[in-house]
Coordinates of C-alpha atoms and ligand atoms in Angstrom, one line a residue:
X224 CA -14.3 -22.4 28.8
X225 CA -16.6 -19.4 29.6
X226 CA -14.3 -16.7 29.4
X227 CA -14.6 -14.1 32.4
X228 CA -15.8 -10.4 31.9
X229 CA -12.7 -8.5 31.8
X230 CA -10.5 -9.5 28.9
X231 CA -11.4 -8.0 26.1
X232 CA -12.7 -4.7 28.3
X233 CA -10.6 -2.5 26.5
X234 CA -12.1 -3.1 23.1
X235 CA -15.5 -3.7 23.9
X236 CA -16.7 0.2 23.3
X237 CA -14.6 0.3 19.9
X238 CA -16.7 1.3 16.9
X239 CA -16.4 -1.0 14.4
X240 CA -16.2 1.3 10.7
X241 CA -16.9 -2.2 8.9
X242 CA -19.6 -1.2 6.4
X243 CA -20.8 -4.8 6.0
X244 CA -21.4 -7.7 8.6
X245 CA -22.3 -11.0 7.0
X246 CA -22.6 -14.8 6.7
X247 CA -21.2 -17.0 4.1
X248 CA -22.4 -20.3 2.7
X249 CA -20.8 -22.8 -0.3
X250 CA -23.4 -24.0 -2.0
X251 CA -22.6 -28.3 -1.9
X252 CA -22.1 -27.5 1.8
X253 CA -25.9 -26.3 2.5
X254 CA -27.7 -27.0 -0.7
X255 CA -28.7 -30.6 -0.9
X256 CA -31.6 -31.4 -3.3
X257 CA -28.6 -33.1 -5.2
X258 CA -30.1 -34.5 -7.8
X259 CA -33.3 -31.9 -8.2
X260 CA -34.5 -29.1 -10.5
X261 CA -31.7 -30.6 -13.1
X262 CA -28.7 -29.9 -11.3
X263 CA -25.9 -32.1 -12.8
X264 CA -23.4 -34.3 -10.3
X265 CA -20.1 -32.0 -9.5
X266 CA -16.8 -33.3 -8.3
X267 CA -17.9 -33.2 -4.9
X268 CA -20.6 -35.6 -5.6
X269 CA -18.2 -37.9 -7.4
X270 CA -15.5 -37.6 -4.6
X271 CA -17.8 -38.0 -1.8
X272 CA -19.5 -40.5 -3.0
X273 CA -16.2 -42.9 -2.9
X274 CA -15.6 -45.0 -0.4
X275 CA -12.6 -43.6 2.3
X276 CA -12.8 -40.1 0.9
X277 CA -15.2 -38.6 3.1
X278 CA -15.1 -38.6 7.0
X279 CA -18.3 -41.1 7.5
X280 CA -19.3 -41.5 3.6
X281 CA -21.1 -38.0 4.0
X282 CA -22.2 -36.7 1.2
X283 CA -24.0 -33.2 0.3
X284 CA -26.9 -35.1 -0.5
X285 CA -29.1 -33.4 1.2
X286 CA -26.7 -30.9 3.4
X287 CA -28.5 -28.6 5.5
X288 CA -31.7 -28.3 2.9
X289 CA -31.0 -25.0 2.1
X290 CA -32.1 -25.6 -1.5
X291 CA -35.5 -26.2 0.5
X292 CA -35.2 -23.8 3.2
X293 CA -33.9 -20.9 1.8
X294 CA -37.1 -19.0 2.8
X295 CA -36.6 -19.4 6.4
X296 CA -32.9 -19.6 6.6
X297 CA -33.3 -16.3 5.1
X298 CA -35.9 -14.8 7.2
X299 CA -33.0 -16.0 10.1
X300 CA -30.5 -14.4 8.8
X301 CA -33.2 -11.1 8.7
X302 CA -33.5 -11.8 12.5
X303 CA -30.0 -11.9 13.0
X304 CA -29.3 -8.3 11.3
X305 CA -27.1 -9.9 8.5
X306 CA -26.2 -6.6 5.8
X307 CA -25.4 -9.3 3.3
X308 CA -24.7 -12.7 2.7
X309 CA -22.1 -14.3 0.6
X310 CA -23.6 -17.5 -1.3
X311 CA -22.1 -19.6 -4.1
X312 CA -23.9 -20.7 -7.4
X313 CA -23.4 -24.3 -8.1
X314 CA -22.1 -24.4 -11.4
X315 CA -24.2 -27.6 -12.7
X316 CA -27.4 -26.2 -11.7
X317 CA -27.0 -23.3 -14.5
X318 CA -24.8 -25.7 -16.8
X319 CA -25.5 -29.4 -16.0
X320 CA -23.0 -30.6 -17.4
X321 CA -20.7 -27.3 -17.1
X322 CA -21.3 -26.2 -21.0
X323 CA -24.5 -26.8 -23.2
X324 CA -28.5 -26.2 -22.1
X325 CA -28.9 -23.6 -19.7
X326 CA -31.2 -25.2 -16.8
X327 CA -33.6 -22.7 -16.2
X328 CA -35.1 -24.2 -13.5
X329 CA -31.4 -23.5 -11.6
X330 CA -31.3 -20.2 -13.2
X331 CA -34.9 -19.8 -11.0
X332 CA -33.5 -20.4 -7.7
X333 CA -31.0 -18.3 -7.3
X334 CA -33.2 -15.4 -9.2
X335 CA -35.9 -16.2 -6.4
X336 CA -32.7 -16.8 -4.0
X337 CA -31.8 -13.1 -4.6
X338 CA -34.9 -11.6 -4.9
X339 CA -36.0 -12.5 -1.0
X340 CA -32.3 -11.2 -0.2
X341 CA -33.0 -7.9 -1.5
X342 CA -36.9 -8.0 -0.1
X343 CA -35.2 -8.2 2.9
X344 CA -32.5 -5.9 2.7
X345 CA -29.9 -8.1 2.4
X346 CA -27.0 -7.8 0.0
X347 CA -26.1 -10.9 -2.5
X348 CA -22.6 -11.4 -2.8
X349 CA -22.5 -14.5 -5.2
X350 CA -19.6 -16.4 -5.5
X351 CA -19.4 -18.0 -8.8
X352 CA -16.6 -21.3 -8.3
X353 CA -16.3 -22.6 -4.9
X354 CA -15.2 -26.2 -6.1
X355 CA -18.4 -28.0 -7.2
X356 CA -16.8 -28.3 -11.3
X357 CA -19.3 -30.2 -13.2
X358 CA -18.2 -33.6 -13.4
X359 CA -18.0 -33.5 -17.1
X360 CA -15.5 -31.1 -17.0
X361 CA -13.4 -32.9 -14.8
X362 CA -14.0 -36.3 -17.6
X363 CA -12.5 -34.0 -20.1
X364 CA -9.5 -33.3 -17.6
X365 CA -10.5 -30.4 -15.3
X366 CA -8.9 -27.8 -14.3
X367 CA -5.5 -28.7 -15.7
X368 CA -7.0 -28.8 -19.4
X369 CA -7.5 -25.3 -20.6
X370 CA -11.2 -25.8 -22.3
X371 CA -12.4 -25.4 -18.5
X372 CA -11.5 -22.1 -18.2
X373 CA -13.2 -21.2 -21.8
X374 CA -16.7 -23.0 -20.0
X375 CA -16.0 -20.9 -16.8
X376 CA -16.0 -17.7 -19.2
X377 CA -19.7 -19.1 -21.0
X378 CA -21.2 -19.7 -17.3
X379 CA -20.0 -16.6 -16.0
X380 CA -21.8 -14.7 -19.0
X381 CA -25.0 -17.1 -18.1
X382 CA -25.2 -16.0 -15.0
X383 CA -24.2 -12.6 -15.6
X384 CA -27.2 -12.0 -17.5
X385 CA -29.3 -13.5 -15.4
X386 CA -28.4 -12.1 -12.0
X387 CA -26.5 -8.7 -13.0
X388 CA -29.1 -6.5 -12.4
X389 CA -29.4 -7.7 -9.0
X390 CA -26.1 -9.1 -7.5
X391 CA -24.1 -6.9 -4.9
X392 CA -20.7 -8.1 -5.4
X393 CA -19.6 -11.0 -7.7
X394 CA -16.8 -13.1 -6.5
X395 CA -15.3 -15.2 -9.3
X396 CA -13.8 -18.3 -7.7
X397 CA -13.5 -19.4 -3.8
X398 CA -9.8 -20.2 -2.5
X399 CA -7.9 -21.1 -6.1
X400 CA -5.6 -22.7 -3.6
X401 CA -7.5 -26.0 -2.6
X402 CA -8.9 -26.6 -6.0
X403 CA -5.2 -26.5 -7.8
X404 CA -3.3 -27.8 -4.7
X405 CA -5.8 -29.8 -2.9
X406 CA -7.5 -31.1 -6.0
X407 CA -4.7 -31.8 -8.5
X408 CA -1.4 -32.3 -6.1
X409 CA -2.0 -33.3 -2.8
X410 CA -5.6 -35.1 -3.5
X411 CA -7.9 -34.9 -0.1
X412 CA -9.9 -32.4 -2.2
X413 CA -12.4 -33.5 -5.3
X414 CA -11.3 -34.9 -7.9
X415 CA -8.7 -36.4 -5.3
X416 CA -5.7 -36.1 -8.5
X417 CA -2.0 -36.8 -7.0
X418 CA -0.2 -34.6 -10.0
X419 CA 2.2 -31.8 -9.0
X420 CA 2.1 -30.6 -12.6
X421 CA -1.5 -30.8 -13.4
X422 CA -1.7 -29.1 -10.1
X423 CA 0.0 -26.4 -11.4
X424 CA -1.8 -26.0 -14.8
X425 CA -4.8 -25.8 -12.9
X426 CA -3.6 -23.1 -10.8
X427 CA -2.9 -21.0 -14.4
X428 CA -6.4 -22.1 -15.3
X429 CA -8.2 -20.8 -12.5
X430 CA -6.2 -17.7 -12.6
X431 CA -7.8 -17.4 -16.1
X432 CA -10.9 -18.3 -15.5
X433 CA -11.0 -15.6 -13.0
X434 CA -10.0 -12.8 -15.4
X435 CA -12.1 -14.5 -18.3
X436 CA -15.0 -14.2 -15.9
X437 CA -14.3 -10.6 -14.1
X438 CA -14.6 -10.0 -18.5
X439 CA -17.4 -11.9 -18.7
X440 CA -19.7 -10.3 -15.6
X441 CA -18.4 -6.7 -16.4
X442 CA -20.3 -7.8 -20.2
X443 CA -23.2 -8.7 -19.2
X444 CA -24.1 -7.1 -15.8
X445 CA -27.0 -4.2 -16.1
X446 CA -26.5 -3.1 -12.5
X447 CA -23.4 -1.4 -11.0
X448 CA -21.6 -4.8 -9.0
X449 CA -18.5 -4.8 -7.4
X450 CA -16.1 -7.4 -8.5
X451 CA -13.9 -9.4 -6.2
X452 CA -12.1 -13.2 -5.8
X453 CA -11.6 -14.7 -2.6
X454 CA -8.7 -15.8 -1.8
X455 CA -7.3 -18.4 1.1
X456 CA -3.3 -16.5 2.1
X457 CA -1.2 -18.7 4.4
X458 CA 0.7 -16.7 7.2
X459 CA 3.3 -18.3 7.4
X460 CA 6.1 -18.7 10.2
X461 CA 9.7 -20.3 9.8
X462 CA 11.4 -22.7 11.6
X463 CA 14.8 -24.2 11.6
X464 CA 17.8 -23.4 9.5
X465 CA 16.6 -22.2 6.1
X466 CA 13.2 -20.8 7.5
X467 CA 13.3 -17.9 5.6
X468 CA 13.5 -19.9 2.6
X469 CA 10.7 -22.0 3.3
X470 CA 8.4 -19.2 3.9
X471 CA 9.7 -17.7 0.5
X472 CA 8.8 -21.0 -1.6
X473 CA 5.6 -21.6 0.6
X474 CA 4.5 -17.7 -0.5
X475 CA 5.3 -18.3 -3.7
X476 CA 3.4 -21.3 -4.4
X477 CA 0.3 -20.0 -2.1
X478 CA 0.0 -16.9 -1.9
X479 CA 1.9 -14.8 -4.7
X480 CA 1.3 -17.7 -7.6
X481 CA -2.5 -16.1 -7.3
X482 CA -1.7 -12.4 -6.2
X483 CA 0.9 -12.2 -8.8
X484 CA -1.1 -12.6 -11.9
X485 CA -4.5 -11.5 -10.7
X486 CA -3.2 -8.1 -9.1
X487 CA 0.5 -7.2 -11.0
X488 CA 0.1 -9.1 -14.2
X489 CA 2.7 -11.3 -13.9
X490 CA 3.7 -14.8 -12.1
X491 CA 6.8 -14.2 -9.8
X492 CA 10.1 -15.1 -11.0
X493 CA 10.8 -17.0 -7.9
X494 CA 8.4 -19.4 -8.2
X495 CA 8.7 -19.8 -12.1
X496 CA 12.5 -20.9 -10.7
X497 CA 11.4 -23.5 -8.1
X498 CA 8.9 -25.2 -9.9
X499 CA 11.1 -25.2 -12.9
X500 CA 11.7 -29.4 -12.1
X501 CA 7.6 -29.6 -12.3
X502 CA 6.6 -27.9 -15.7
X503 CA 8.0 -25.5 -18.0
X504 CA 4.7 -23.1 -17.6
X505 CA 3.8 -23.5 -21.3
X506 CA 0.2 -23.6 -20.9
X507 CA 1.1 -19.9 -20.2
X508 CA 0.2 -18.4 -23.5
X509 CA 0.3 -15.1 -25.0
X510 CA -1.9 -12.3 -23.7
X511 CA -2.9 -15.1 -20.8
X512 CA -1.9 -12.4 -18.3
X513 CA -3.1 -9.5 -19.2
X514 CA -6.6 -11.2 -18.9
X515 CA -6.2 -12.4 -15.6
X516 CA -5.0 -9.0 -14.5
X517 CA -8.4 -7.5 -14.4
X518 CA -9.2 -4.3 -12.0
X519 CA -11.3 -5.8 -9.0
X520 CA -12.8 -3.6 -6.9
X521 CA -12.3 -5.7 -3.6
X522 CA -10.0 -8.8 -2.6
X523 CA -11.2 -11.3 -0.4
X524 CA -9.3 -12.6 2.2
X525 CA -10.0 -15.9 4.1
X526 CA -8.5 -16.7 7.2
X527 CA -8.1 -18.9 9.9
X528 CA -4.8 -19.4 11.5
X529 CA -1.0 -19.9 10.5
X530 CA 1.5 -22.2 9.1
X531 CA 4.5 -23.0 10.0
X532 CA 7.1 -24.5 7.9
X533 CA 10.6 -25.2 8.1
X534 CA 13.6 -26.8 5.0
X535 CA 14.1 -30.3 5.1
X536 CA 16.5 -31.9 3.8
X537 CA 16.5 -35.7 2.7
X538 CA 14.3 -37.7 0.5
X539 CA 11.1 -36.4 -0.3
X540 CA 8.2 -38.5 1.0
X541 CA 4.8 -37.7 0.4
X542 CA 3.4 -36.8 3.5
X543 CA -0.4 -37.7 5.1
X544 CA -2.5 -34.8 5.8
X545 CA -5.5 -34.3 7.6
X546 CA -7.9 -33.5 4.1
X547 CA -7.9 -30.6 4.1
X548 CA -5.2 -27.9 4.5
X549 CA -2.4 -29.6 6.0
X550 CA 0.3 -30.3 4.1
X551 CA -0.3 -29.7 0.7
X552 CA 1.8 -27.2 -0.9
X553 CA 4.7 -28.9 0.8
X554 CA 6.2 -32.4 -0.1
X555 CA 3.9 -32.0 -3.1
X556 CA 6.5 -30.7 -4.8
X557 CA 9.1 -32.4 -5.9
X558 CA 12.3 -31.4 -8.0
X559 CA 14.4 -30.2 -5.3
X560 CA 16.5 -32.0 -3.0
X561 CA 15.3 -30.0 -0.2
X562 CA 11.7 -29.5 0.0
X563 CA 9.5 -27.8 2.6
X564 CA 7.7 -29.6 5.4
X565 CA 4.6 -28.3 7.6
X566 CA 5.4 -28.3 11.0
X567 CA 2.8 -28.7 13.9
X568 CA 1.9 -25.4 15.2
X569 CA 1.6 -24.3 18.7
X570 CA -1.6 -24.7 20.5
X571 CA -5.0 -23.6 21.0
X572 CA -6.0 -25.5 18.6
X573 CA -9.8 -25.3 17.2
X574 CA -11.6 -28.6 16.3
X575 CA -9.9 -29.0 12.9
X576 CA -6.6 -28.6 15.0
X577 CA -6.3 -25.3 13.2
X578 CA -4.2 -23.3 15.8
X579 CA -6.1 -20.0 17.2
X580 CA -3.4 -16.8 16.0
X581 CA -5.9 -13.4 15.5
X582 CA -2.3 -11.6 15.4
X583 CA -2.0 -13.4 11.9
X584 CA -4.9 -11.5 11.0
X585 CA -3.8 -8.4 11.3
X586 CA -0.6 -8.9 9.9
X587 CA -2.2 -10.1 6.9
X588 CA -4.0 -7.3 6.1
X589 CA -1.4 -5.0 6.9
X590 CA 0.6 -6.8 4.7
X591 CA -1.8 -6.7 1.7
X592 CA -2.3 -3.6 2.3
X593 CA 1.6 -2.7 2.0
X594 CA 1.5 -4.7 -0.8
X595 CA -1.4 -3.5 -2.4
X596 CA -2.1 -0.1 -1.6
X597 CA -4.8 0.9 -4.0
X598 CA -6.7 -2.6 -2.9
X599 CA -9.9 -2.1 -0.8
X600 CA -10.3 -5.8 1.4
X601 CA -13.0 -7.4 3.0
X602 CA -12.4 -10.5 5.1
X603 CA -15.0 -13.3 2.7
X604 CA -14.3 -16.1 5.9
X605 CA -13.1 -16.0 9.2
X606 CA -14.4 -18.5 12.3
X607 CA -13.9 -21.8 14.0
X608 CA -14.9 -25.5 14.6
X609 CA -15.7 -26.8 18.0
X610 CA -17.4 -29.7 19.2
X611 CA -20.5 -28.0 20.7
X612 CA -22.7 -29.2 23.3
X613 CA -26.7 -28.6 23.2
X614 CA -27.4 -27.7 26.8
X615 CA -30.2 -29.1 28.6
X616 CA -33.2 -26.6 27.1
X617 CA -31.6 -26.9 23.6
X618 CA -28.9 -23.6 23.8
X619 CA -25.4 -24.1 22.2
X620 CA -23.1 -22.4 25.1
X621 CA -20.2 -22.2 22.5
X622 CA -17.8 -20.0 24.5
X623 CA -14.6 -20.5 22.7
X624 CA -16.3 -19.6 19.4
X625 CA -17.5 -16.4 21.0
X626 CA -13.9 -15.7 22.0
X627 CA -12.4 -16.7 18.6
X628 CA -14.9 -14.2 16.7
X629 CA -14.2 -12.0 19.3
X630 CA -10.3 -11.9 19.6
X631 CA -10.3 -11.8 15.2
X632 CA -12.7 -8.8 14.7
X633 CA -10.6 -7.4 16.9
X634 CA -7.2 -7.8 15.1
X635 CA -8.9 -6.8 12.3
X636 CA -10.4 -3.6 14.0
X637 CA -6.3 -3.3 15.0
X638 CA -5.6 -3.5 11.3
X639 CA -8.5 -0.9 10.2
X640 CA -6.6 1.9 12.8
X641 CA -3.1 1.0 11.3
X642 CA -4.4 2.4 7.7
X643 CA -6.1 -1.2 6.3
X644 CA -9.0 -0.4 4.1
X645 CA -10.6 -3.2 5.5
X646 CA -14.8 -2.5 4.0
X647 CA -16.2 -5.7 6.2
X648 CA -16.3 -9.4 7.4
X649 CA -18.3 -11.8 6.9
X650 CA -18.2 -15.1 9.1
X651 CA -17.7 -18.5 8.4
X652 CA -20.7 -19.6 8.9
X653 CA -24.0 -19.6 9.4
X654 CA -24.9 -22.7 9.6
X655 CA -22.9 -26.0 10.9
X656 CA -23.0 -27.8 7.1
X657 CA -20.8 -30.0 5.1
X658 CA -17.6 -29.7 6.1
X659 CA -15.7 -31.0 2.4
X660 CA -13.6 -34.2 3.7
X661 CA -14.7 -34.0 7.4
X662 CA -18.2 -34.5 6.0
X663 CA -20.7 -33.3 8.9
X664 CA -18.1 -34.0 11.9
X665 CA -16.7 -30.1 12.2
X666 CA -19.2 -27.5 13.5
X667 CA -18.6 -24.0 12.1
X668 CA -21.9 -22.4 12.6
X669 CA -23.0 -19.8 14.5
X670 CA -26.4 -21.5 14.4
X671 CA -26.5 -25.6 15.0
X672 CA -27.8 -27.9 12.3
X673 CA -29.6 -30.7 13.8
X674 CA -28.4 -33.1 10.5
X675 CA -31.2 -35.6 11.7
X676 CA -34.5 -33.0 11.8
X677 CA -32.3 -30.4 10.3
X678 CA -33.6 -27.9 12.6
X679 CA -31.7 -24.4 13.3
X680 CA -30.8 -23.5 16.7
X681 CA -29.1 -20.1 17.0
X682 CA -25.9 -20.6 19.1
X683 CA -24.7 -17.9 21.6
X684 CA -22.7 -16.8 19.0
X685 CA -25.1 -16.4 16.8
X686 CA -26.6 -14.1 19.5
X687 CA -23.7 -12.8 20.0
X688 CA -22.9 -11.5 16.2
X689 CA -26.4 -10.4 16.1
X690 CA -25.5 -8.5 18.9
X691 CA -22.7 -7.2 16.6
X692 CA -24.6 -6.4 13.6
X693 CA -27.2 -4.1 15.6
X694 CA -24.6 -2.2 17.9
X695 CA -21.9 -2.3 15.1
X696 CA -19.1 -2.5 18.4
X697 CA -17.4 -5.5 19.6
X698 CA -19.9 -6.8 22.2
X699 CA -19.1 -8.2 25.4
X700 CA -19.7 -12.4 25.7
X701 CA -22.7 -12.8 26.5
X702 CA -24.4 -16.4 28.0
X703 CA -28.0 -17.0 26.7
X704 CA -30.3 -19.4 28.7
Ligands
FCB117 C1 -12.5 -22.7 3.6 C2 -13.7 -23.0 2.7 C3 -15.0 -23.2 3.3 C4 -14.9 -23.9 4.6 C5 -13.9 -23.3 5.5 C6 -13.8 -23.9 6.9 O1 -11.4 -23.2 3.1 O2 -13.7 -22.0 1.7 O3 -15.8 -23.8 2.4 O4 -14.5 -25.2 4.4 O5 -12.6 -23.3 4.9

């Protein structure tokens, strides 16, 4: 799997203009100390804690410690040249029970959590939602209910004041998508709710929250943050008769039901039309939109390989997927006698069976950036599971996760000549952690977690984007030990 000098010749001298290189972390994927300090139980906890809904009945009960080890895993991502590193704030440590008491003690750690960042010259980008919901939200009906979105709105002030003076960048919420789609409609996400409608409602609700809390942060911030929201596009191909129509419905529902009333103030006709069978959009109320349409200084862009998806005609049947982002999105949705199906991609595959496509990469953000013009982007995820093997000596040779980082800074360095104002990337992720409904099975790190002594062993790629961060050019593979 070792792949030969020679390939990637061609880029390896290109100076990367990226202004930040980075890491990026969820907080129930690395946190653990579940039940410490306060914190209040989430959806996740809820969700993995039922029996069949996590690969292996994993839980993020005590993840990779971070909540512990922040010191260290800090001082490693020093070592490591990191510019900045993009965490999440888990809602029911500041809010245990998502309104209420403000838990101090939570408030603490991410303060201290910031703090070392900055001692170390390291910039916090804080991600406020990245599916952890208190779980007495979710009793009173989640997402779908609008009351969540006025409790996003209070914690965003919370932590506003407490962390505005400090934070980098604020991200409001982490891939809308899988918490609307995944959460409410398709259900291998927490809370695991099989309701196209709700699904939908929750998709307005989250689009408000984000706006309520862009509001919220701008109020109560004393520095001079940048404000962002991370979002998860598909790239989608067609197949079959009817595969530009697929791809049309698919963009809508995915891609343009986020970018429509966060970034032009208005949900697209199209997919008002399509989901007409569904709902009739009434929780859309007056002034709703202007809201959402706050001015953000940079979109986040996750990304990590295609979808294809091709008309199908017949009666709809709701189809398996694998728990995470297969399907959903797709025979979700009923109301039409022809609904759209995800079709298996063409290989390499990673370990999630996600195909490998960095051309998707750049066209995305060459077509946000058609799209969007006036929108500076920064790529909040990018990377790759694969099942890695500690070598005799304790090294991770993980080749084809070299080669995958490798091959997608380079579409994006494509993009950044073709006009993109592309400001930086950060890596998904440091760490191996908790993989949401593959529990512990599916390695992204760039540094192993041992998940028995939870020790941290830096992977060659690991070396290899240090060696990135420090020449600030695409470096040639390089084997350590
Ligand atoms: C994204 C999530 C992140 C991780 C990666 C692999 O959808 O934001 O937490 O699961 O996928």
């Amino acid at each position: 799997m070792f792949k030969a000098v020679g390939l990637y010749n061609n880029v390896w001298s290109v100076i990367i203009v990226f202004t930040v290189i980075q890491a990026a972390f969820g907080t129930y994927q690395v946190e653990g100390a579940a039940d410490e300090d306060g914190r209040g139980p989430s959806i996740w906890d809820t969700f993995s804690r039922t029996p069949g809904k996590v690969w292996n009945g994993d839980t993020g009960d005590v993840a990779c410690d971070h909540y512990h080890r922040w010191e260290s895993d800090l001082d490693l991502m020093a070592e490591l040249g990191l510019d900045a590193y993009r965490f999440s704030i888990a809602w029911s440590r500041i809010l245990p029970t998502g309104t209420g008491e403000i838990n101090r003690a939570g408030v603490d750690f991410y303060s201290r959590l910031v703090d070392g960042l900055l001692a170390r010259g390291i910039r916090p980008v804080a991600t406020l939602y990245h599916w952890d919901l208190p779980q007495p939200l979710e009793d009173a009906g989640g997402w779908p209910e609008r009351a969540t979105a006025d409790a996003f709105e209070r914690y965003a002030e919370v932590v506003g004041a407490a962390l505005g003076d400090r934070i980098h960048t604020w991200t409001t919420l982490n891939e809308p998508w899988c918490s609307a789609y995944l959460g409410y409609g398709q259900g291998g996400h927490a809370p695991g709710r099989h309701e196209p409608a709700a699904a939908l409602a929750a998709v307005h609700h989250l689009n408000l929250a984000h706006g309520r809390a862009i509001q919220a942060l701008r109020a109560t911030s004393t520095g001079a943050p940048e404000y962002s929201v991370t979002l998860n596009f598909h790239v989608l191909r067609g197949r079959g008769a009817g595969a530009d129509e697929a791809v049309r419905r698919i963009d809508a529902l995915a891609n343009r039901a986020f970018t429509g009333p966060m970034l032009r103030g208005a949900y697209p006709d199209d997919l008002l039309a399509d989901t007409a069978g569904v709902t009739d959009w009434a929780f859309v109320r007056e002034g709703d939109l202007a809201v959402i349409a706050q001015p953000i200084d940079v979109l986040g862009v996750n990304y990590y390989s295609t979808a294809t998806v091709s008309l199908w005609d017949g009666v709809a049947e709701q189809q398996q997927n694998d728990g995470h982002k297969g399907a959903a999105g797709g025979t979700a949705w009923p109301g039409s006698d022809r609904i759209v199906e995800f079709v298996a991609q063409d290989p390499p595959f990673t370990d999630m069976g996600w195909n490998i496509a960095p051309d998707g990469l750049e066209e995305l953000l060459v077509s946000l950036s058609e799209q969007f013009p006036q929108q500076p982007l920064m790529i909040t995820e990018n990377g790759a599971a694969f099942p890695d093997e500690v070598a005799p000596g304790g090294a991770v040779h993980d080749a084809a996760r070299v080669d995958y980082l490798q091959r997608h800074l380079t579409a994006a360095h494509r993009a950044i000549a073709r006009g993109v104002d592309l400001r930086g990337y950060f890596v998904w992720s440091l760490l191996d952690n908790f993989e949401w409904g593959y529990g512990y099975a599916k390695r992204f790190g760039v540094v192993r977690v041992d998940f028995d002594t939870l020790e941290r062993t830096v992977k060659d790629s690991g070396h290899w984007y240090a060696a990135l961060t420090q020449t600030r050019s695409i470096p040639a593979p390089t084997r350590v030990g």
